[in-house]
Coordinates of C-alpha atoms in Angstrom, one line a residue:
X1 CA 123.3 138.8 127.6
X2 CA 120.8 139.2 130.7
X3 CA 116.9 138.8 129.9
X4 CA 114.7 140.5 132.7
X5 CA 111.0 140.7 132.5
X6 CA 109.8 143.2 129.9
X7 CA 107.0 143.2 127.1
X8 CA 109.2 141.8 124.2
X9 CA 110.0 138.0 124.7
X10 CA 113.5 136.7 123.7
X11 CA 113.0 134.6 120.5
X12 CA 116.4 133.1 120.7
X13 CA 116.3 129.1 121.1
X14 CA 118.1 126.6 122.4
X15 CA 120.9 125.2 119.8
X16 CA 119.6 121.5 118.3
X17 CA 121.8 119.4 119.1
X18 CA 122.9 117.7 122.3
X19 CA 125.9 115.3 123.3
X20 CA 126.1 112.0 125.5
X21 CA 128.7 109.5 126.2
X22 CA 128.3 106.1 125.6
X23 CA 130.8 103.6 127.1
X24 CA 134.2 104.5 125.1
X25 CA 131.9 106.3 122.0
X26 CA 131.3 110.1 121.9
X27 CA 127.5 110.5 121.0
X28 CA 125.8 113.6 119.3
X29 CA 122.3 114.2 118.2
X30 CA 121.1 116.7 116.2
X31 CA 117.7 117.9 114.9
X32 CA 117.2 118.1 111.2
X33 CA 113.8 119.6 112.5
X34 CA 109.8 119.0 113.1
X35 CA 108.0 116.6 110.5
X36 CA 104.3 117.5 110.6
X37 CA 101.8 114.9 109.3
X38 CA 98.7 115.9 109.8
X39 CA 96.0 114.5 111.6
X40 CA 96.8 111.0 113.1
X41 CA 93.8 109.2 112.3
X42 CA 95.0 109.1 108.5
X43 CA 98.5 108.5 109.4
X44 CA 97.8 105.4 111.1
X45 CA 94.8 104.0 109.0
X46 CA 94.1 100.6 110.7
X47 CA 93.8 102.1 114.2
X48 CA 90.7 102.0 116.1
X49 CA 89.8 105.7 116.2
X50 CA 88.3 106.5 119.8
X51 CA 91.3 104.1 121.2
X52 CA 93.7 106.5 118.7
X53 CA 91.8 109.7 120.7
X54 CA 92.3 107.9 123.8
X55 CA 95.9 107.1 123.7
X56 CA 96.6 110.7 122.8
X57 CA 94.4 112.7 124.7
X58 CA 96.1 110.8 127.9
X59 CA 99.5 111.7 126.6
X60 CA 98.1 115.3 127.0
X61 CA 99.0 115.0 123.0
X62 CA 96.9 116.8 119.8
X63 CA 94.4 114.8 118.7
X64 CA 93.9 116.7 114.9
X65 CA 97.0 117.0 113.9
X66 CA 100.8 114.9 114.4
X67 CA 104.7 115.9 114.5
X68 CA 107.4 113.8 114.7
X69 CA 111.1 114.8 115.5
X70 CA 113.7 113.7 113.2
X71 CA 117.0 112.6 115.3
X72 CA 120.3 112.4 113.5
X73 CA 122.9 110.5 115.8
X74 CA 126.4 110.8 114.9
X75 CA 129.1 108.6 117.2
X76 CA 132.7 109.0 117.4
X77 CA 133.9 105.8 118.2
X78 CA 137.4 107.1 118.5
X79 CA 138.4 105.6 115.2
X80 CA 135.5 106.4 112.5
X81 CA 132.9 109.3 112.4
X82 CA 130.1 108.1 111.9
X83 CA 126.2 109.8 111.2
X84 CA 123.0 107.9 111.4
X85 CA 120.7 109.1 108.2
X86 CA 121.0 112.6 106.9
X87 CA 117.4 114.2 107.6
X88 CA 115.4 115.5 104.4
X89 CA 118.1 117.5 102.9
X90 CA 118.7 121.2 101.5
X91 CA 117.5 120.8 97.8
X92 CA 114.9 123.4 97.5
X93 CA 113.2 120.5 94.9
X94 CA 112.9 118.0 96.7
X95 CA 113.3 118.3 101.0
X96 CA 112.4 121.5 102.0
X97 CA 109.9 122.1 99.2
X98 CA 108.0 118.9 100.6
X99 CA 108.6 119.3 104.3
X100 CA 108.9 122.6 105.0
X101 CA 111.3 125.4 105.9
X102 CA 111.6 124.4 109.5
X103 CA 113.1 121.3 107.7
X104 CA 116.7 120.6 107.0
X105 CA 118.6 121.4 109.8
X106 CA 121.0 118.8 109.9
X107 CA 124.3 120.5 108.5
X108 CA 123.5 123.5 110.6
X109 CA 123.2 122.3 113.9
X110 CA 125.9 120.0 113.3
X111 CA 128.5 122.8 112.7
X112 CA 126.4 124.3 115.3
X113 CA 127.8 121.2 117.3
X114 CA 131.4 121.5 116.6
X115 CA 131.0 118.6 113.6
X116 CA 132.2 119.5 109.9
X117 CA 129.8 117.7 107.1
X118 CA 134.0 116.8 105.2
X119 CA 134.9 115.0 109.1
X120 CA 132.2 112.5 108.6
X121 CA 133.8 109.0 107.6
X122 CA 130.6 106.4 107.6
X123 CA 127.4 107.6 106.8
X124 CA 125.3 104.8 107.9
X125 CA 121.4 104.2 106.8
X126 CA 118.6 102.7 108.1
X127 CA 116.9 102.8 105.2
X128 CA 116.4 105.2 101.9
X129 CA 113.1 106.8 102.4
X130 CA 113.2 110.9 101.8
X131 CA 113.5 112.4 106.0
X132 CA 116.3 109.5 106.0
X133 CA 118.6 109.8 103.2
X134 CA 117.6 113.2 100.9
X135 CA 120.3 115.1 103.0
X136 CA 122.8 113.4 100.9
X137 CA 123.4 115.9 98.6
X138 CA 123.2 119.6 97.8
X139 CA 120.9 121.6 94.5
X140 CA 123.6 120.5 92.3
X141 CA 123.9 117.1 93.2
X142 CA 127.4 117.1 94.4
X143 CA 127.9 115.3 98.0
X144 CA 127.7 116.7 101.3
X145 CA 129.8 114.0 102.7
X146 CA 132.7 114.0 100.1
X147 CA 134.6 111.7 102.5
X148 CA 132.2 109.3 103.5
X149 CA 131.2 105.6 102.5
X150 CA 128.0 104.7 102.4
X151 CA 126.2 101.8 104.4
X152 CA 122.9 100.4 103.3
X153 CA 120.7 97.7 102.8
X154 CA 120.9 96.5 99.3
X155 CA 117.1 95.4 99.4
X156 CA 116.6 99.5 99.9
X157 CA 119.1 100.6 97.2
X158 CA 117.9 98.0 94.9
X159 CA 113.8 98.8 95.2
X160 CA 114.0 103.0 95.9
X161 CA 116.5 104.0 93.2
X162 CA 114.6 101.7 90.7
X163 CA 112.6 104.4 88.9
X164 CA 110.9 101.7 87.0
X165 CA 109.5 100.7 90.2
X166 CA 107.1 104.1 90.0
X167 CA 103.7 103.5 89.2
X168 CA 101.5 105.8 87.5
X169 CA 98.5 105.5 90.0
X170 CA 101.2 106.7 92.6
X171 CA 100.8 110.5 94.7
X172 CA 103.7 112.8 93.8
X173 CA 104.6 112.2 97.3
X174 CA 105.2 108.5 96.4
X175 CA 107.0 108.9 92.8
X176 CA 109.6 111.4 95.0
X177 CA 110.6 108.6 96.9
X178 CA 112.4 106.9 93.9
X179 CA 113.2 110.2 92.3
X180 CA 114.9 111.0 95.8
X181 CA 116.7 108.0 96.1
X182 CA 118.0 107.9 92.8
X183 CA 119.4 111.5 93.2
X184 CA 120.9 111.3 96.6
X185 CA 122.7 107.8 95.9
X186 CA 124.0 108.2 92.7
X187 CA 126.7 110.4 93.3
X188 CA 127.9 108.0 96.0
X189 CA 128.1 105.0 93.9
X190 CA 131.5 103.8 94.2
X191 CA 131.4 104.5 97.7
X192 CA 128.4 102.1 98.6
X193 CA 128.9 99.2 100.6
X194 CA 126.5 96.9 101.1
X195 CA 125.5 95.9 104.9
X196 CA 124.2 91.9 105.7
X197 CA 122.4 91.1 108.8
X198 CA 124.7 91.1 111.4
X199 CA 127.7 92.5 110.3
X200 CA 129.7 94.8 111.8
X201 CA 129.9 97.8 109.8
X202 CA 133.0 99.1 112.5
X203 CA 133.6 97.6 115.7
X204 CA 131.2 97.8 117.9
X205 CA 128.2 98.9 115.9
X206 CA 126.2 95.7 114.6
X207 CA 123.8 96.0 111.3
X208 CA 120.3 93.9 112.1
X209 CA 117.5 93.7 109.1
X210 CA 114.3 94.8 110.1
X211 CA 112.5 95.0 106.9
X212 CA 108.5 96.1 106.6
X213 CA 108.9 100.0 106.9
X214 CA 111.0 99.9 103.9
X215 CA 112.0 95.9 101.7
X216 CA 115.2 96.7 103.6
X217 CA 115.5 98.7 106.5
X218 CA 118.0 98.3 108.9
X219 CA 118.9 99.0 112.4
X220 CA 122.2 99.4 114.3
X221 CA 123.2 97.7 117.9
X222 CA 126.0 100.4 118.8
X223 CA 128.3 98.9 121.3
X224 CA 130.7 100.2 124.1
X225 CA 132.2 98.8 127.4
X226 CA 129.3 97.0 128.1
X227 CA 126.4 99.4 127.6
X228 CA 123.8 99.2 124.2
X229 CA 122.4 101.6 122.4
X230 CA 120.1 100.7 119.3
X231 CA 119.9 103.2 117.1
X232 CA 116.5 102.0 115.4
X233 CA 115.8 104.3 112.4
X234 CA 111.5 103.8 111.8
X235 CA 111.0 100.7 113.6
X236 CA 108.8 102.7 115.4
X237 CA 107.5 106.3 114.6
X238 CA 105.3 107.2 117.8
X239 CA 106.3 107.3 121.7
X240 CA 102.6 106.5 122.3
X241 CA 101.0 104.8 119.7
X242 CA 103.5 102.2 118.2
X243 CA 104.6 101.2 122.0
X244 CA 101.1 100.8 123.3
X245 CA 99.7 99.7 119.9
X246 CA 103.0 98.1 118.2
X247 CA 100.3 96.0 115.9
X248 CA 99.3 98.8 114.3
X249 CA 100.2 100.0 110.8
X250 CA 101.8 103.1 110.0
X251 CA 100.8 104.6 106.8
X252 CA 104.5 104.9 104.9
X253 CA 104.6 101.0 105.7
X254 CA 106.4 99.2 102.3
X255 CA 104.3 96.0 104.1
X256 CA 102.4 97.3 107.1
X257 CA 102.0 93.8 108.6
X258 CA 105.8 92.6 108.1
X259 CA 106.3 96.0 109.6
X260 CA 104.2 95.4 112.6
X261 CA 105.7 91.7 113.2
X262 CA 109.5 93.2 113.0
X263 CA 107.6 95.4 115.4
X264 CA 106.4 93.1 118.1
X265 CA 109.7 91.0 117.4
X266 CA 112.6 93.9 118.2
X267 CA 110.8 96.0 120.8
X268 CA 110.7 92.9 122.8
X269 CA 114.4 91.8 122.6
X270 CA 115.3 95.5 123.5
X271 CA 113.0 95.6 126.5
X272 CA 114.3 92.5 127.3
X273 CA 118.1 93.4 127.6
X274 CA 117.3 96.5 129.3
X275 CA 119.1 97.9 126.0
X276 CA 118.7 102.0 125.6
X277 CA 117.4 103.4 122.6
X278 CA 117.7 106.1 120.0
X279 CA 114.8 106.6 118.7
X280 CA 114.6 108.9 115.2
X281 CA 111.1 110.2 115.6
X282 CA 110.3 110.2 119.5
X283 CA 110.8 114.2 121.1
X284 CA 114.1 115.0 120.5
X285 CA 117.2 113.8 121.8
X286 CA 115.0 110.5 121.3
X287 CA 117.1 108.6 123.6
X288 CA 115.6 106.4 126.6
X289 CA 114.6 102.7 127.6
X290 CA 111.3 100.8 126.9
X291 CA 109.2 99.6 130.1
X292 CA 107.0 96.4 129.5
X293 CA 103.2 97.7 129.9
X294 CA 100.4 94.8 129.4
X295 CA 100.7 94.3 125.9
X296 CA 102.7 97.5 125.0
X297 CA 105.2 99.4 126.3
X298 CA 105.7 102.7 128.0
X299 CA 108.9 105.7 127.1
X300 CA 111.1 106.1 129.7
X301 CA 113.6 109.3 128.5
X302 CA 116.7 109.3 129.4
X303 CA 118.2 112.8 131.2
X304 CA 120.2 115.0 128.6
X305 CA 123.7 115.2 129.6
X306 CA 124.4 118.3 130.8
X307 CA 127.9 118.3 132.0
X308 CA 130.8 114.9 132.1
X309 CA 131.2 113.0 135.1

């Protein structure tokens, strides 16, 4: 199909998902679509506002209002299959009801991608909060993954599929979070294996606990013929304001100040080692390398891959 220049626009879009190699590993990323937040002074409560204003309006970024991506990475090392978080999920109850109907994508763009929900062997989590692990399962609680294991924290397991953990001065936001959980993670029960700081969970991907987002989130060091990626889950949410302002809280934080310290602590050792990210909520595909900048750091994306070498 040719588009030439006429009064109707063409409203098809480009498919959400994209593919990269990395070392020996095939790499995918798919959208499981925009999360919008509203307006970024609430959703990051301890920052100074006119610097919040600043940052942003330099970025050539909204001021009133936020969205962040949600980037699934899926890596085939090969051997194993396996996904990085699930997005927010189908269930009309729970993820799209509370995000959105632009949310959800996941499944879709994976088939979209050449990737069957029944090939996936390892579905690895950074941790259990609802745009991260409500894409477990379908309306009737059966699992999306029927062949999968899971691997998680069991600091998250333990404290988000607690439901007497929920208080009653909570939101309905903040009880769903348990209620989530609990739904998503109880059909995989048998399946569950816990991860430990630094264990391999296959080789060449590396599980490192980072908790403060969440009591145990989790990211994953994803080695291949020399090159690192680190698929980091929330460690950081914003390409602007939690690089230049990593000391500032975020307002899903279980513990915003452990959170920031984890913070400070990681984004250093990946600058460091010149490591490459995949970032879950940065513009999709996420993926790119952090540049030292005073006391923050700048986003340097890396190109899509477009074609193999």
């Amino acid at each position: 199909m040719s588009i030439q220049a006429t009064d109707a626009r063409a409203h098809a879009l480009q498919a959400g998902w994209t593919r990269f190699d990395h070392g020996a590993f095939e790499c995918t990323v798919v959208t499981d679509g925009l999360l919008h937040l509203g307006p970024p002074r609430s959703t990051f409560p301890k920052a100074d506002v006119e610097e919040l204003d600043d940052l942003l309006i330099r970025a050539f970024l909204p001021t009133e209002s936020i969205a962040l991506d949600q980037n699934i990475l899926l890596v085939n090392t090969g051997e194993q299959l396996i996904l990085f978080d699930t997005g927010v999920g189908i269930n009309a109850e729970l993820g799209v009801k509370t995000f959105g109907p632009l949310t959800g994508q996941a499944i879709a763009n994976m088939r979209a991608a050449g990737i069957e929900r029944e090939a996936i062997d390892i579905v690895a989590l950074t941790h259990t909060h609802p745009d991260h692990c409500w894409g477990l399962v379908d309306d009737n609680d059966r699992k999306l993954f029927p062949n999968a294991r899971i691997v998680v924290s069991r600091a998250d397991v333990d404290y988000w599929t607690n439901l007497d953990n929920i208080q009653a001065s909570m939101s309905d936001h903040m009880k769903d979070h348990f209620y989530g959980a609990h739904k998503n993670l109880a059909p995989y029960r048998d399946v569950i294996s816990f991860i430990e700081d630094g264990q391999e969970i296959v080789p060449g991907i590396r599980a490192h606990a980072t908790p403060g987002h969440s009591p145990g989130h989790t990211i994953y060091e994803i080695s291949s013929e020399g090159q690192t990626l680190v698929c980091w889950g929330d460690l950081c949410h914003h390409q602007v304001l939690l690089l230049q302002r990593p000391d500032w809280a975020f307002l899903f934080d279980y513990d915003s100040s452990a959170a920031a310290a984890t913070r400070v602590k990681v984004l250093d050792w990946i600058e460091k080692s010149a490591y490459q990210v995949l970032s879950y909520h940065f513009p999709f595909p996420g993926r790119g390398h952090l540049r030292r900048n005073g006391g923050g750091y700048d986003w340097l994306p890396s190109p899509i891959q477009l074609e193999r070498a």
